[in-house]
Amino acid sequence: MITVFFVLLVMAGCGTPISTGVRPAEYYSADIAEPSVGSLFSADAAVLSDEAIGRILEFDYSPPKLGRIALIPFGREVWSGWSEELSVASDQMRAEVLERLKSSPRVYDVSYLPSILIPEQKSVPHLREAAARYQADLLLVYRSYCRNFERYRFFAANRSKAYCGVEAVLLDTRTGLVPFTSVVLKTFESQQSGTDVNFRETVLKAQLQATTDALAGVVAEIVGFLGRH
């Protein structure tokens, strides 16, 4: 965990992960898996045929027994460019993500996809190709974001109330399926301390801590998903 030099008043609420549920066994019964009619919109066939959609929905997915996971973070970590302290804390956050994923017995290697391999067009087919070139069985793509409640500062100029979230998708390189997604939100209130250069530094530190906690929640959900299969 990063060293916190500001007063963190609250780090609670909205922390329950919203993740993909496990399909029940009865889903694969004949009356569900084999509908009597196909698509009611003929134009849809230009993207995927009814037969292809049927095969995708009927597929009983299981993650690799042992695999490599590559990670791609989307978005920009605004706190990394603020100070060396926050840059180091960001590196530590990413290192902790790798260690937590490695704790799964289904994972033999975890690493961030080298930036030179990240495609300019970040569509699923292009991301899948990049993962295949890296020989990654699974690709974890995540995006972090933070929102400040501006109205809160009207009543307390040296305090901030906001939330940060991390949303993630797990892409299976072989099948192209996205078998698991997760979103975790963390709310926080922070108060400027005497060691902060200004209030922006206070907010950036709070955002980094909240993002670190949210990302840890997402990773825990993914490790749990892999362990259930």
Coordinates of N, CA and C in Angstrom, one line a residue:
M1 N 0.8 -1.2 0.0 CA 0.0 0.0 0.0 C 0.9 1.2 0.0
I2 N 0.4 2.3 -0.6 CA 1.2 3.5 -0.7 C 1.1 4.3 0.7
T3 N 2.1 5.1 0.9 CA 2.1 5.9 2.2 C 1.2 7.1 2.0
V4 N 0.3 7.3 2.9 CA -0.7 8.3 2.7 C -0.3 9.5 3.6
F5 N -0.1 10.7 2.9 CA 0.4 11.9 3.6 C -0.8 12.9 3.8
F6 N -2.0 12.5 3.5 CA -3.1 13.4 3.6 C -4.1 12.7 4.6
V7 N -5.0 13.5 5.0 CA -6.0 12.9 6.0 C -7.2 12.3 5.1
L8 N -7.3 11.0 5.2 CA -8.4 10.3 4.5 C -9.5 10.1 5.5
L9 N -10.6 10.8 5.3 CA -11.7 10.8 6.2 C -12.5 9.5 6.0
V10 N -12.9 9.2 4.8 CA -13.8 8.1 4.5 C -13.3 7.3 3.3
M11 N -13.2 6.0 3.4 CA -12.9 5.2 2.2 C -13.9 4.0 2.3
A12 N -15.2 4.3 2.0 CA -16.2 3.3 2.1 C -17.3 3.7 1.2
G13 N -18.2 2.7 1.0 CA -19.4 2.9 0.2 C -19.2 2.5 -1.2
C14 N -20.2 2.0 -1.9 CA -20.1 1.7 -3.3 C -18.9 0.7 -3.6
G15 N -18.5 0.0 -2.6 CA -17.3 -0.9 -2.8 C -17.7 -2.3 -3.2
T16 N -18.9 -2.7 -3.3 CA -19.3 -4.0 -3.7 C -19.1 -4.2 -5.1
P17 N -18.3 -5.3 -5.5 CA -18.0 -5.5 -6.9 C -19.3 -5.9 -7.7
I18 N -19.4 -5.5 -8.9 CA -20.4 -5.9 -9.8 C -19.8 -6.7 -10.9
S19 N -19.9 -8.0 -10.8 CA -19.2 -8.9 -11.7 C -20.1 -9.9 -12.4
T20 N -19.6 -10.5 -13.4 CA -20.3 -11.5 -14.2 C -20.6 -12.7 -13.3
G21 N -21.8 -13.2 -13.3 CA -22.2 -14.3 -12.6 C -21.9 -15.6 -13.3
V22 N -21.9 -16.7 -12.6 CA -21.7 -18.1 -13.2 C -22.9 -18.6 -13.8
R23 N -22.8 -19.2 -15.0 CA -24.0 -19.8 -15.6 C -24.5 -21.0 -14.9
P24 N -25.7 -21.1 -14.6 CA -26.2 -22.4 -13.9 C -26.2 -23.5 -14.9
A25 N -26.2 -24.7 -14.4 CA -26.1 -25.9 -15.3 C -27.4 -26.0 -16.1
E26 N -28.5 -25.6 -15.6 CA -29.8 -25.7 -16.4 C -29.8 -24.8 -17.6
Y27 N -28.9 -23.9 -17.7 CA -28.9 -23.0 -18.9 C -28.7 -23.8 -20.1
Y28 N -28.0 -24.9 -20.0 CA -27.7 -25.7 -21.2 C -28.8 -26.7 -21.6
S29 N -30.0 -26.6 -20.9 CA -31.1 -27.5 -21.3 C -31.5 -27.2 -22.7
A30 N -32.1 -28.1 -23.3 CA -32.5 -28.0 -24.8 C -33.4 -26.9 -25.1
D31 N -34.4 -26.6 -24.2 CA -35.3 -25.6 -24.5 C -34.8 -24.1 -24.4
I32 N -33.6 -24.0 -23.8 CA -33.0 -22.7 -23.7 C -31.9 -22.6 -24.7
A33 N -31.1 -23.6 -24.9 CA -30.0 -23.5 -25.8 C -30.4 -23.6 -27.3
E34 N -31.6 -24.1 -27.6 CA -32.0 -24.3 -28.9 C -33.4 -23.6 -29.1
P35 N -33.3 -22.2 -29.3 CA -34.6 -21.5 -29.5 C -35.3 -21.9 -30.8
S36 N -36.6 -21.7 -30.8 CA -37.3 -22.1 -32.0 C -37.2 -21.1 -33.1
V37 N -36.8 -19.9 -32.9 CA -36.7 -18.9 -33.9 C -35.3 -18.2 -33.9
G38 N -34.9 -17.7 -35.0 CA -33.6 -17.0 -35.1 C -33.8 -15.5 -34.9
S39 N -32.9 -14.7 -35.4 CA -33.0 -13.3 -35.2 C -34.2 -12.7 -36.0
L40 N -34.9 -11.8 -35.4 CA -36.0 -11.1 -36.1 C -35.6 -9.9 -36.9
F41 N -34.2 -9.7 -36.9 CA -33.7 -8.6 -37.7 C -32.7 -9.1 -38.7
S42 N -33.1 -9.2 -39.9 CA -32.2 -9.8 -41.0 C -30.9 -9.1 -41.2
A43 N -30.9 -7.8 -40.9 CA -29.6 -7.1 -41.1 C -28.5 -7.5 -40.2
D44 N -28.9 -8.1 -39.1 CA -27.9 -8.5 -38.1 C -27.0 -9.6 -38.7
A45 N -27.4 -10.3 -39.7 CA -26.6 -11.4 -40.3 C -25.3 -10.9 -40.9
A46 N -25.3 -9.6 -41.2 CA -24.1 -9.0 -41.8 C -22.9 -9.0 -40.9
V47 N -23.2 -9.0 -39.6 CA -22.2 -9.0 -38.5 C -21.9 -10.5 -38.0
L48 N -23.0 -11.1 -37.6 CA -22.9 -12.5 -37.1 C -24.2 -13.2 -37.6
S49 N -24.0 -14.4 -38.1 CA -25.1 -15.2 -38.5 C -25.8 -15.8 -37.3
D50 N -27.1 -16.2 -37.5 CA -27.8 -16.8 -36.3 C -27.1 -18.1 -35.8
E51 N -26.5 -18.8 -36.8 CA -25.8 -20.0 -36.4 C -24.6 -19.7 -35.5
A52 N -23.8 -18.7 -35.9 CA -22.7 -18.3 -35.1 C -23.0 -17.8 -33.7
I53 N -24.1 -17.0 -33.7 CA -24.6 -16.5 -32.4 C -25.0 -17.7 -31.5
G54 N -25.7 -18.6 -32.1 CA -26.1 -19.8 -31.4 C -25.0 -20.6 -30.8
R55 N -23.9 -20.8 -31.6 CA -22.8 -21.5 -31.1 C -22.1 -20.8 -30.0
I56 N -22.0 -19.4 -30.1 CA -21.4 -18.6 -29.0 C -22.1 -18.8 -27.7
L57 N -23.4 -18.6 -27.8 CA -24.3 -18.7 -26.6 C -24.3 -20.1 -26.0
E58 N -24.2 -21.1 -26.8 CA -24.2 -22.5 -26.2 C -22.9 -22.9 -25.7
F59 N -21.8 -22.2 -26.0 CA -20.5 -22.7 -25.6 C -20.3 -22.7 -24.1
D60 N -19.9 -23.8 -23.6 CA -19.7 -23.9 -22.2 C -18.2 -23.6 -21.9
Y61 N -18.0 -22.4 -21.4 CA -16.6 -21.9 -21.3 C -16.0 -22.3 -20.0
S62 N -14.7 -22.6 -20.1 CA -13.8 -22.9 -19.0 C -12.5 -22.2 -19.3
P63 N -11.9 -21.5 -18.3 CA -10.6 -20.8 -18.6 C -9.5 -21.9 -18.7
P64 N -8.4 -21.5 -19.2 CA -7.3 -22.5 -19.3 C -6.9 -23.0 -18.0
K65 N -6.5 -24.3 -17.9 CA -6.0 -24.9 -16.7 C -4.8 -24.2 -16.2
L66 N -3.9 -23.7 -17.1 CA -2.7 -23.0 -16.7 C -2.4 -22.0 -17.8
G67 N -2.3 -20.8 -17.5 CA -2.1 -19.8 -18.6 C -1.4 -18.6 -18.2
R68 N -1.1 -17.8 -19.2 CA -0.4 -16.5 -19.1 C -1.5 -15.4 -19.2
I69 N -1.4 -14.4 -18.4 CA -2.3 -13.2 -18.5 C -1.5 -12.0 -18.8
A70 N -2.0 -11.3 -19.9 CA -1.4 -10.0 -20.2 C -2.4 -8.9 -19.8
L71 N -1.9 -7.8 -19.4 CA -2.7 -6.7 -18.9 C -2.5 -5.5 -19.8
I72 N -3.7 -4.8 -20.1 CA -3.6 -3.5 -20.8 C -4.5 -2.5 -20.0
P73 N -3.8 -1.5 -19.4 CA -4.6 -0.4 -18.8 C -5.0 0.6 -19.8
F74 N -6.3 1.0 -19.8 CA -6.8 2.1 -20.6 C -6.8 3.4 -19.8
G75 N -6.8 4.5 -20.5 CA -6.9 5.8 -19.8 C -5.5 6.3 -19.4
R76 N -5.5 7.4 -18.7 CA -4.3 8.1 -18.3 C -4.2 8.3 -16.8
E77 N -3.1 7.9 -16.2 CA -3.0 8.0 -14.7 C -2.4 9.4 -14.5
V78 N -3.3 10.3 -14.2 CA -2.9 11.7 -14.1 C -2.0 12.0 -12.9
W79 N -2.0 11.1 -11.9 CA -1.2 11.3 -10.7 C 0.3 11.0 -11.0
S80 N 0.5 10.1 -12.0 CA 1.9 9.7 -12.2 C 2.8 10.8 -12.6
G81 N 2.3 11.9 -13.3 CA 3.1 13.0 -13.7 C 3.2 14.1 -12.7
W82 N 2.6 13.9 -11.5 CA 2.6 15.0 -10.6 C 3.9 15.1 -9.8
S83 N 4.3 13.9 -9.3 CA 5.5 13.9 -8.4 C 6.1 12.5 -8.5
E84 N 7.4 12.5 -8.1 CA 8.1 11.2 -8.1 C 7.5 10.3 -7.1
E85 N 7.0 10.8 -6.0 CA 6.3 10.0 -4.9 C 5.1 9.3 -5.5
L86 N 4.3 10.0 -6.2 CA 3.1 9.4 -6.8 C 3.4 8.5 -7.9
S87 N 4.5 8.8 -8.7 CA 4.9 7.9 -9.8 C 5.4 6.5 -9.2
V88 N 6.1 6.6 -8.1 CA 6.6 5.4 -7.5 C 5.4 4.6 -6.9
A89 N 4.4 5.3 -6.3 CA 3.2 4.6 -5.8 C 2.4 4.0 -6.9
S90 N 2.4 4.6 -8.1 CA 1.7 4.0 -9.2 C 2.4 2.7 -9.7
D91 N 3.7 2.7 -9.7 CA 4.4 1.5 -10.0 C 4.2 0.4 -9.0
Q92 N 4.1 0.8 -7.8 CA 3.8 -0.2 -6.7 C 2.4 -0.8 -6.9
M93 N 1.5 0.1 -7.2 CA 0.1 -0.4 -7.5 C 0.1 -1.5 -8.6
R94 N 0.8 -1.2 -9.7 CA 0.8 -2.2 -10.8 C 1.5 -3.5 -10.4
A95 N 2.6 -3.3 -9.6 CA 3.3 -4.5 -9.1 C 2.4 -5.4 -8.2
E96 N 1.6 -4.8 -7.4 CA 0.7 -5.5 -6.5 C -0.4 -6.2 -7.3
V97 N -0.8 -5.6 -8.4 CA -1.8 -6.3 -9.3 C -1.2 -7.6 -9.8
L98 N 0.0 -7.6 -10.3 CA 0.7 -8.7 -10.8 C 0.8 -9.8 -9.8
E99 N 1.2 -9.4 -8.6 CA 1.4 -10.4 -7.5 C 0.1 -11.1 -7.1
R100 N -1.0 -10.3 -7.1 CA -2.3 -10.9 -6.7 C -2.7 -11.9 -7.8
L101 N -2.6 -11.5 -9.1 CA -3.0 -12.4 -10.1 C -2.1 -13.7 -10.1
K102 N -0.8 -13.6 -9.8 CA 0.0 -14.7 -9.8 C -0.3 -15.7 -8.6
S103 N -1.1 -15.2 -7.7 CA -1.5 -16.1 -6.6 C -2.4 -17.2 -7.0
S104 N -3.1 -17.0 -8.2 CA -4.0 -18.0 -8.7 C -3.2 -19.2 -9.2
P105 N -3.5 -20.5 -8.8 CA -2.8 -21.6 -9.3 C -3.1 -21.9 -10.8
R106 N -4.0 -21.1 -11.4 CA -4.3 -21.3 -12.8 C -3.4 -20.4 -13.6
V107 N -2.6 -19.6 -13.0 CA -1.8 -18.6 -13.7 C -0.3 -18.9 -13.5
Y108 N 0.5 -19.0 -14.6 CA 1.9 -19.2 -14.4 C 2.7 -18.0 -14.7
D109 N 2.1 -17.0 -15.4 CA 2.8 -15.8 -15.7 C 1.9 -14.6 -15.9
V110 N 2.2 -13.5 -15.4 CA 1.4 -12.3 -15.5 C 2.3 -11.1 -15.8
S111 N 2.0 -10.3 -16.8 CA 2.8 -9.1 -17.1 C 1.9 -8.1 -17.9
Y112 N 2.3 -6.9 -17.9 CA 1.7 -5.9 -18.7 C 2.1 -6.1 -20.2
L113 N 1.2 -6.0 -21.1 CA 1.6 -6.1 -22.5 C 2.5 -4.9 -22.9
P114 N 3.6 -5.2 -23.5 CA 4.6 -4.2 -23.9 C 3.8 -3.1 -24.8
S115 N 4.1 -1.9 -24.5 CA 3.4 -0.8 -25.3 C 3.6 -0.9 -26.8
I116 N 4.7 -1.4 -27.2 CA 4.9 -1.5 -28.6 C 4.0 -2.5 -29.3
L117 N 3.4 -3.4 -28.5 CA 2.4 -4.4 -29.1 C 1.0 -3.9 -29.0
I118 N 0.7 -2.9 -28.2 CA -0.7 -2.4 -28.1 C -1.1 -1.8 -29.4
P119 N -2.2 -2.3 -30.0 CA -2.7 -1.8 -31.3 C -3.3 -0.4 -31.2
E120 N -3.1 0.4 -32.2 CA -3.7 1.7 -32.3 C -5.3 1.6 -32.2
Q121 N -5.8 0.6 -33.0 CA -7.2 0.4 -33.0 C -7.6 -0.6 -31.9
K122 N -8.1 -0.2 -30.8 CA -8.3 -1.1 -29.7 C -9.7 -1.8 -29.7
S123 N -9.9 -2.4 -30.8 CA -11.1 -3.3 -31.0 C -10.8 -4.7 -30.5
V124 N -11.8 -5.5 -30.2 CA -11.6 -6.8 -29.7 C -10.7 -7.7 -30.6
P125 N -10.9 -7.7 -31.9 CA -10.1 -8.5 -32.8 C -8.6 -8.0 -32.8
H126 N -8.4 -6.7 -32.7 CA -7.0 -6.3 -32.7 C -6.3 -6.6 -31.3
L127 N -7.1 -6.4 -30.3 CA -6.5 -6.8 -28.9 C -6.2 -8.3 -28.9
R128 N -7.1 -9.1 -29.4 CA -6.9 -10.5 -29.4 C -5.7 -10.9 -30.2
E129 N -5.4 -10.2 -31.3 CA -4.2 -10.5 -32.1 C -3.0 -10.2 -31.3
A130 N -3.0 -9.0 -30.6 CA -1.8 -8.6 -29.8 C -1.6 -9.6 -28.7
A131 N -2.6 -10.1 -28.1 CA -2.4 -11.1 -27.0 C -1.9 -12.4 -27.6
A132 N -2.3 -12.8 -28.8 CA -1.8 -14.0 -29.4 C -0.3 -13.9 -29.7
R133 N 0.1 -12.8 -30.2 CA 1.5 -12.6 -30.6 C 2.3 -12.7 -29.3
Y134 N 1.8 -12.3 -28.2 CA 2.5 -12.3 -26.9 C 2.3 -13.7 -26.2
Q135 N 1.6 -14.6 -26.9 CA 1.3 -15.9 -26.4 C 0.6 -15.8 -25.0
A136 N -0.3 -14.9 -24.8 CA -1.0 -14.7 -23.6 C -2.4 -15.4 -23.8
D137 N -2.7 -16.3 -22.9 CA -4.0 -17.1 -23.0 C -5.2 -16.2 -22.7
L138 N -5.0 -15.2 -21.8 CA -6.0 -14.3 -21.4 C -5.5 -12.9 -21.4
L139 N -6.4 -12.0 -21.7 CA -6.0 -10.5 -21.8 C -7.0 -9.8 -20.8
L140 N -6.4 -9.1 -19.8 CA -7.2 -8.3 -18.9 C -7.0 -6.9 -19.3
V141 N -8.1 -6.3 -19.7 CA -8.2 -4.9 -20.1 C -9.0 -4.1 -19.0
Y142 N -8.4 -3.1 -18.5 CA -9.1 -2.4 -17.4 C -9.0 -0.9 -17.6
R143 N -9.9 -0.1 -17.1 CA -10.0 1.3 -17.2 C -10.3 1.9 -15.8
S144 N -9.5 2.9 -15.4 CA -9.8 3.5 -14.1 C -10.3 4.9 -14.4
Y145 N -11.2 5.4 -13.5 CA -11.7 6.8 -13.7 C -12.1 7.3 -12.3
C146 N -12.1 8.6 -12.2 CA -12.4 9.3 -10.9 C -13.4 10.5 -11.2
R147 N -14.3 10.7 -10.3 CA -15.2 11.9 -10.4 C -15.2 12.6 -9.1
N148 N -15.1 13.9 -9.1 CA -15.1 14.7 -7.9 C -16.5 15.4 -7.8
F149 N -17.0 15.5 -6.6 CA -18.3 16.2 -6.4 C -18.0 17.7 -6.1
E150 N -18.1 18.5 -7.1 CA -17.7 19.9 -7.0 C -18.5 20.6 -6.0
R151 N -19.8 20.3 -5.8 CA -20.7 21.0 -4.9 C -20.2 20.8 -3.5
Y152 N -19.5 19.7 -3.2 CA -19.0 19.5 -1.8 C -18.0 20.5 -1.4
R153 N -17.1 21.0 -2.3 CA -16.1 21.9 -2.0 C -16.7 23.3 -1.7
F154 N -17.9 23.6 -2.1 CA -18.5 24.9 -1.9 C -18.7 25.1 -0.4
F155 N -18.9 24.0 0.4 CA -19.1 24.0 1.8 C -17.8 23.9 2.6
A156 N -16.8 23.2 2.0 CA -15.6 23.0 2.7 C -14.4 23.1 1.6
A157 N -13.8 24.2 1.6 CA -12.8 24.4 0.5 C -11.6 23.5 0.5
N158 N -11.2 23.0 1.7 CA -10.0 22.2 1.8 C -10.4 20.7 1.9
R159 N -11.6 20.4 1.5 CA -12.0 19.0 1.5 C -12.5 18.6 0.2
S160 N -12.4 17.3 -0.1 CA -12.8 16.7 -1.4 C -13.6 15.5 -1.1
K161 N -14.7 15.3 -1.9 CA -15.5 14.1 -1.8 C -15.6 13.6 -3.3
A162 N -15.3 12.3 -3.5 CA -15.3 11.8 -4.8 C -15.4 10.3 -4.8
Y163 N -15.4 9.8 -6.0 CA -15.4 8.3 -6.1 C -14.5 7.9 -7.3
C164 N -13.8 6.8 -7.2 CA -13.0 6.3 -8.2 C -13.5 4.8 -8.5
G165 N -13.4 4.5 -9.8 CA -13.8 3.1 -10.2 C -12.9 2.5 -11.1
V166 N -12.9 1.2 -11.2 CA -12.2 0.4 -12.1 C -13.1 -0.6 -12.8
E167 N -13.2 -0.6 -14.1 CA -14.0 -1.6 -14.8 C -13.0 -2.4 -15.7
A168 N -13.3 -3.7 -15.7 CA -12.3 -4.6 -16.4 C -13.1 -5.7 -17.1
V169 N -12.5 -6.1 -18.2 CA -13.0 -7.2 -19.0 C -11.8 -8.2 -19.2
L170 N -12.2 -9.5 -19.1 CA -11.2 -10.6 -19.3 C -11.5 -11.2 -20.7
L171 N -10.6 -11.1 -21.6 CA -10.7 -11.6 -22.9 C -10.0 -12.9 -23.1
D172 N -10.7 -14.0 -23.6 CA -10.0 -15.2 -23.8 C -9.4 -15.2 -25.3
T173 N -8.1 -15.3 -25.4 CA -7.5 -15.2 -26.7 C -7.9 -16.2 -27.7
R174 N -8.0 -17.5 -27.3 CA -8.4 -18.5 -28.2 C -9.8 -18.4 -28.8
T175 N -10.7 -18.2 -27.9 CA -12.1 -18.2 -28.4 C -12.7 -16.8 -28.8
G176 N -12.0 -15.7 -28.3 CA -12.5 -14.4 -28.5 C -13.7 -14.0 -27.6
L177 N -14.0 -14.9 -26.6 CA -15.1 -14.6 -25.7 C -14.6 -13.7 -24.6
V178 N -15.5 -13.0 -24.0 CA -15.3 -12.2 -22.8 C -16.1 -12.8 -21.7
P179 N -15.5 -13.8 -21.0 CA -16.3 -14.6 -20.1 C -16.5 -14.0 -18.7
F180 N -15.8 -12.9 -18.5 CA -15.9 -12.2 -17.1 C -15.6 -10.7 -17.2
T181 N -16.5 -10.0 -16.5 CA -16.3 -8.6 -16.4 C -16.5 -8.2 -14.9
S182 N -15.9 -7.1 -14.5 CA -16.1 -6.6 -13.1 C -15.9 -5.1 -13.0
V183 N -16.7 -4.5 -12.2 CA -16.6 -3.1 -11.9 C -16.6 -2.9 -10.4
V184 N -15.7 -2.1 -9.9 CA -15.6 -1.8 -8.5 C -15.5 -0.3 -8.3
L185 N -16.3 0.3 -7.4 CA -16.2 1.7 -7.1 C -15.8 1.9 -5.7
K186 N -15.0 2.9 -5.4 CA -14.6 3.3 -4.1 C -14.9 4.8 -3.9
T187 N -15.6 5.2 -2.9 CA -15.8 6.6 -2.6 C -14.9 7.0 -1.5
F188 N -14.6 8.3 -1.4 CA -13.6 8.8 -0.4 C -13.9 10.3 -0.2
E189 N -13.5 10.7 1.0 CA -13.4 12.1 1.4 C -12.0 12.4 1.8
S190 N -11.4 13.5 1.4 CA -10.0 13.8 1.8 C -9.9 15.2 2.3
Q191 N -9.0 15.5 3.1 CA -8.8 16.9 3.7 C -7.3 17.2 3.5
Q192 N -7.1 18.4 3.0 CA -5.7 18.9 2.7 C -4.9 18.9 4.0
S193 N -3.7 18.4 4.0 CA -2.8 18.5 5.2 C -1.7 19.5 4.9
G194 N -0.9 19.7 5.9 CA 0.2 20.7 5.8 C 1.3 20.3 4.9
T195 N 1.5 19.0 4.6 CA 2.5 18.5 3.8 C 2.2 18.5 2.3
D196 N 0.9 18.8 2.0 CA 0.5 18.8 0.6 C 0.9 20.2 0.0
V197 N 1.4 20.2 -1.2 CA 1.8 21.4 -1.9 C 0.5 22.3 -2.1
N198 N -0.5 21.7 -2.6 CA -1.8 22.4 -2.8 C -2.9 21.4 -2.7
F199 N -4.2 21.8 -2.9 CA -5.3 20.9 -2.8 C -5.3 19.9 -3.9
R200 N -4.8 20.2 -5.1 CA -4.8 19.3 -6.2 C -3.9 18.0 -5.8
E201 N -2.8 18.3 -5.1 CA -2.0 17.1 -4.6 C -2.8 16.3 -3.6
T202 N -3.6 16.9 -2.8 CA -4.4 16.1 -1.9 C -5.4 15.2 -2.6
V203 N -6.0 15.8 -3.6 CA -7.0 15.0 -4.4 C -6.3 13.9 -5.2
L204 N -5.2 14.2 -5.8 CA -4.5 13.1 -6.6 C -4.1 12.0 -5.7
K205 N -3.6 12.3 -4.5 CA -3.2 11.2 -3.5 C -4.4 10.3 -3.2
A206 N -5.5 11.0 -2.9 CA -6.8 10.3 -2.6 C -7.3 9.5 -3.7
Q207 N -7.2 10.0 -4.9 CA -7.6 9.3 -6.1 C -6.8 8.0 -6.3
L208 N -5.5 8.2 -6.2 CA -4.6 7.0 -6.3 C -4.9 5.9 -5.3
Q209 N -5.1 6.3 -4.1 CA -5.4 5.3 -3.0 C -6.8 4.6 -3.4
A210 N -7.8 5.4 -3.8 CA -9.1 4.8 -4.1 C -9.0 3.9 -5.3
T211 N -8.2 4.3 -6.3 CA -8.0 3.5 -7.5 C -7.3 2.2 -7.1
T212 N -6.3 2.3 -6.3 CA -5.5 1.1 -5.8 C -6.5 0.1 -5.2
D213 N -7.3 0.6 -4.3 CA -8.3 -0.3 -3.6 C -9.3 -0.9 -4.6
A214 N -9.8 -0.1 -5.5 CA -10.8 -0.6 -6.5 C -10.1 -1.6 -7.4
L215 N -8.9 -1.4 -7.8 CA -8.2 -2.4 -8.7 C -8.0 -3.7 -8.0
A216 N -7.6 -3.6 -6.7 CA -7.4 -4.8 -5.9 C -8.7 -5.6 -5.8
G217 N -9.9 -4.9 -5.7 CA -11.2 -5.6 -5.7 C -11.4 -6.3 -7.0
V218 N -11.1 -5.6 -8.1 CA -11.3 -6.3 -9.4 C -10.5 -7.5 -9.5
V219 N -9.2 -7.4 -9.2 CA -8.3 -8.5 -9.3 C -8.8 -9.7 -8.4
A220 N -9.2 -9.4 -7.2 CA -9.8 -10.5 -6.3 C -10.9 -11.2 -7.0
E221 N -11.8 -10.4 -7.7 CA -12.9 -11.1 -8.4 C -12.4 -12.0 -9.5
I222 N -11.4 -11.6 -10.2 CA -10.9 -12.4 -11.3 C -10.2 -13.6 -10.8
V223 N -9.4 -13.5 -9.8 CA -8.8 -14.7 -9.1 C -9.9 -15.7 -8.7
G224 N -11.0 -15.1 -8.1 CA -12.1 -16.0 -7.7 C -12.8 -16.6 -8.9
F225 N -13.0 -15.9 -10.0 CA -13.5 -16.5 -11.2 C -12.7 -17.7 -11.7
L226 N -11.4 -17.5 -11.8 CA -10.5 -18.6 -12.2 C -10.6 -19.8 -11.3
G227 N -10.7 -19.5 -10.0 CA -10.8 -20.6 -9.1 C -12.1 -21.4 -9.1
R228 N -13.1 -20.8 -9.6 CA -14.4 -21.5 -9.6 C -14.5 -22.5 -10.8
H229 N -13.6 -22.5 -11.6 CA -13.7 -23.4 -12.8 C -12.6 -24.5 -12.7

